[in-house]
Amino acid sequence: MDIKPVSFKRVSREESASFDRSVIDYIQNAAAHGLYEIRGMGAKRKLPHFDDLVFLAGSLSRYPLEGYREKCVTKTILGTRFAKKPLELDIPITVAGMSFGALSANVKESLGRAATEMGTTTTTGDGGMTPEERNSSKTLVYQCLPSRYGFNPDDVRRADAIEVVIGQGAKPGGGGMLLGQKVNPRVAKMRTLPQGVDQRSACRHPDWTGPDDLAIKIQELRELTDWEKPIYVKVGATRTFNDVKLAVHAGADVVVVDGMQGGTAATQTCYIEHIGIPTLAAVRQAVNALEDLNMKGEVQLIVSGGIRSGADVAKALAMGADAVAIGQGILYALGCNSETYIQNGQHMSALEGYDALGTTPGFCHHCHTGKCPVGVTTQDSVLEQRLQPDVGARRVKNYLKTLNMELTTIARACGKQNVHHLEREDLVALTLEAAAMARIPLAGTSWIPGHNGY
C-alpha cells in the first residue's frame, strides 16, 4: 500500500539579530511620524556594570570584622580643597540633581526630609530652588546649569555647595528637556517661560567656551559665596580622563562623573542608548586622572549613573570614588513603576493610569508626559497628591539606610574599619570586558586584559 507523505507547513520563527522586533518597531514609528522618540529614565541595553565585579572578603589572608561589635565608619567629607566650609556627611551616598519641574514639589520635599534624616545631601536640578526643598534639606547642593533657568545669586548664597553642570550621563553633549505638559504656571514663573511650551535647554553654558572660562566662573562663584561653599563640577562620562583633569585645573573642589546608565526626565532615546561610556569605565578613568595629577584625596570624586544597591556603592568606593549620587534608584524608592500609590495609609491601584499611558508597572519610562500614575514625575495638581512628603521621605530614608547597611557589611567582610578604606585590591572581575574597563584582575588570575600591552 502506498503511503502518501504528510505535508507540513513550515513557519519560520528565526528573528534577525540586527533587525529584531524592537528595531522594526523603531523604524516603523519613525516612518509613521518623522520624529525621534523622547522618553525618561536611563539606558535599557545591557552594559558592563558593577555586577561584573565581586569582592574578595576576609578569610585567612585577610581578617574580617565582626558586624555586631566592631565599628565601621561612614563619615564622608567633600570640598576640602579650597572651601572654608567643606560638607561633612554621615554617609557617602547622596541624592543626585533632579529638578522641580521634572519632579513634583511634594517629591522635592520628600528628598530633603530623607536626606536630612540620613545626614546627607540632596541637589536642586534645573529650574532653581524651591522653598519646599530648601526648608526640608539641612544640606543642599545648588546646581548651575547651561539653561540658567531659575538661577538666583541669592539662592547660591543660601546653598551649602554649588554644582556647575557641564553634562549628564544620560545625555552628554545635549541640553535638558521639559515638555510643555509639565510647564505649569509655577514652573513657568520660576524658569521665566511661557506656560505649556516645551523647554529645551542649551547644551553648553552661554558665558564660556572652554576650561579657561570655567575657571573664571568658578572664581565668580567663590567670590559670591565668600569662598565658603564647595564648588562641584559635573560631567557626563565621555572623554572622562581629560574632562576630569580640566575640571581640576579650573579649580573644582569636587568632580562628579555621571556614567551612561544615569537617568533623565526627558531626552532623545538615541542619546540615552548611544552616547557616553558606562559608569564602570568612567570611574576608573576619573580616578586615573586624579592620580595622574597627584590630586587623589585633595579633590573628591562623586560617581553616579546606575548606582542601585549597597554593593554598587561599595564597588564604586573600592575603585576610588569618595561618594556616590543616586537618581533613578531614589525614584523607584518613592514608588516609581509601582502598581499602587499610598493614600491615607491605604494602597490604591495605579494600573488604570499605566494603561492610559500604554504601559505597565515595571516598564514605564513616561516621565516626560507629566502623567505619572504614582505622582512622582508630574506637575498635575491631582496626580502629585498621590505622593505625600511624609510617605516619600520614609521610603527614601529606608532605602538609603539599607544601602548604607549593605555598604558597611561588605566593608567589614573585607576587614575595613572605614568604608573609605575599600580598595581595588578587594575586587576581581567576572568578565573580560569588566576586567579591561575597570583594570581589575579577572577572577582567579592576576591578568588585566589590555593592561601592560596584552
XYZ file of N, CA, C and O in Angstrom, residues 39 84 106 115 129 133 144 158 177 184 204 208 214 228 315 328 341 351 362 366 368 408 424:
92
model
N 11.968 60.067 25.773
C 11.479 59.324 26.931
C 12.306 59.669 28.152
O 13.291 60.396 28.074
N 35.963 77.037 52.618
C 36.095 77.261 54.055
C 35.199 76.329 54.855
O 35.506 75.998 56.004
N 6.075 67.993 46.114
C 5.993 67.014 47.196
C 7.199 66.084 47.190
O 7.724 65.719 48.249
N 17.062 63.049 53.126
C 18.494 63.343 53.147
C 18.916 63.928 54.486
O 19.975 63.593 55.027
N 15.697 76.768 42.952
C 15.495 76.247 44.301
C 14.072 76.515 44.756
O 13.569 77.631 44.629
N 12.183 72.398 49.144
C 13.442 71.661 49.216
C 14.438 72.338 50.153
O 15.106 71.669 50.940
N 24.199 74.886 38.940
C 24.321 75.939 37.930
C 24.427 75.234 36.580
O 25.464 74.637 36.272
N 22.432 80.891 49.721
C 21.669 80.087 50.685
C 22.002 78.603 50.598
O 21.623 77.837 51.474
N 15.529 68.808 28.780
C 14.195 68.980 28.191
C 13.151 68.953 29.295
O 13.265 68.203 30.256
N 3.754 74.043 34.151
C 2.548 74.659 34.718
C 2.867 76.100 35.135
O 4.001 76.563 34.982
N 25.401 73.861 26.193
C 26.627 74.352 26.830
C 26.340 75.698 27.485
O 25.378 76.389 27.141
N 30.813 80.823 28.532
C 32.181 80.353 28.364
C 32.277 79.369 27.218
O 31.305 78.740 26.829
N 35.702 78.350 32.385
C 35.156 77.660 33.553
C 35.883 78.099 34.817
O 35.260 78.305 35.864
N 33.232 80.160 50.951
C 32.754 79.223 51.964
C 32.308 77.885 51.367
O 32.539 76.835 51.950
N 31.509 49.021 45.636
C 32.414 48.825 44.495
C 32.923 50.157 43.952
O 34.096 50.277 43.579
N 17.878 57.508 39.725
C 16.817 56.557 39.376
C 16.434 55.664 40.556
O 15.247 55.396 40.769
N -0.177 53.382 44.738
C 0.288 54.557 45.474
C -0.454 54.569 46.806
O -1.478 53.891 46.966
N -3.018 51.069 38.211
C -2.973 50.343 36.943
C -3.712 51.073 35.826
O -3.288 51.030 34.662
N 6.760 48.505 35.966
C 7.994 47.791 35.673
C 8.560 48.108 34.306
O 9.728 47.838 34.030
N 7.716 56.953 31.096
C 6.930 58.052 30.555
C 6.994 59.307 31.432
O 6.030 60.074 31.517
N 8.385 62.030 30.902
C 8.268 63.254 30.121
C 6.826 63.699 29.913
O 6.572 64.866 29.603
N 28.385 48.910 54.745
C 29.232 48.621 55.902
C 29.409 47.118 56.112
O 30.469 46.663 56.561
N 40.936 48.817 45.346
C 40.846 47.990 44.147
C 41.316 46.563 44.395
O 40.834 45.617 43.764
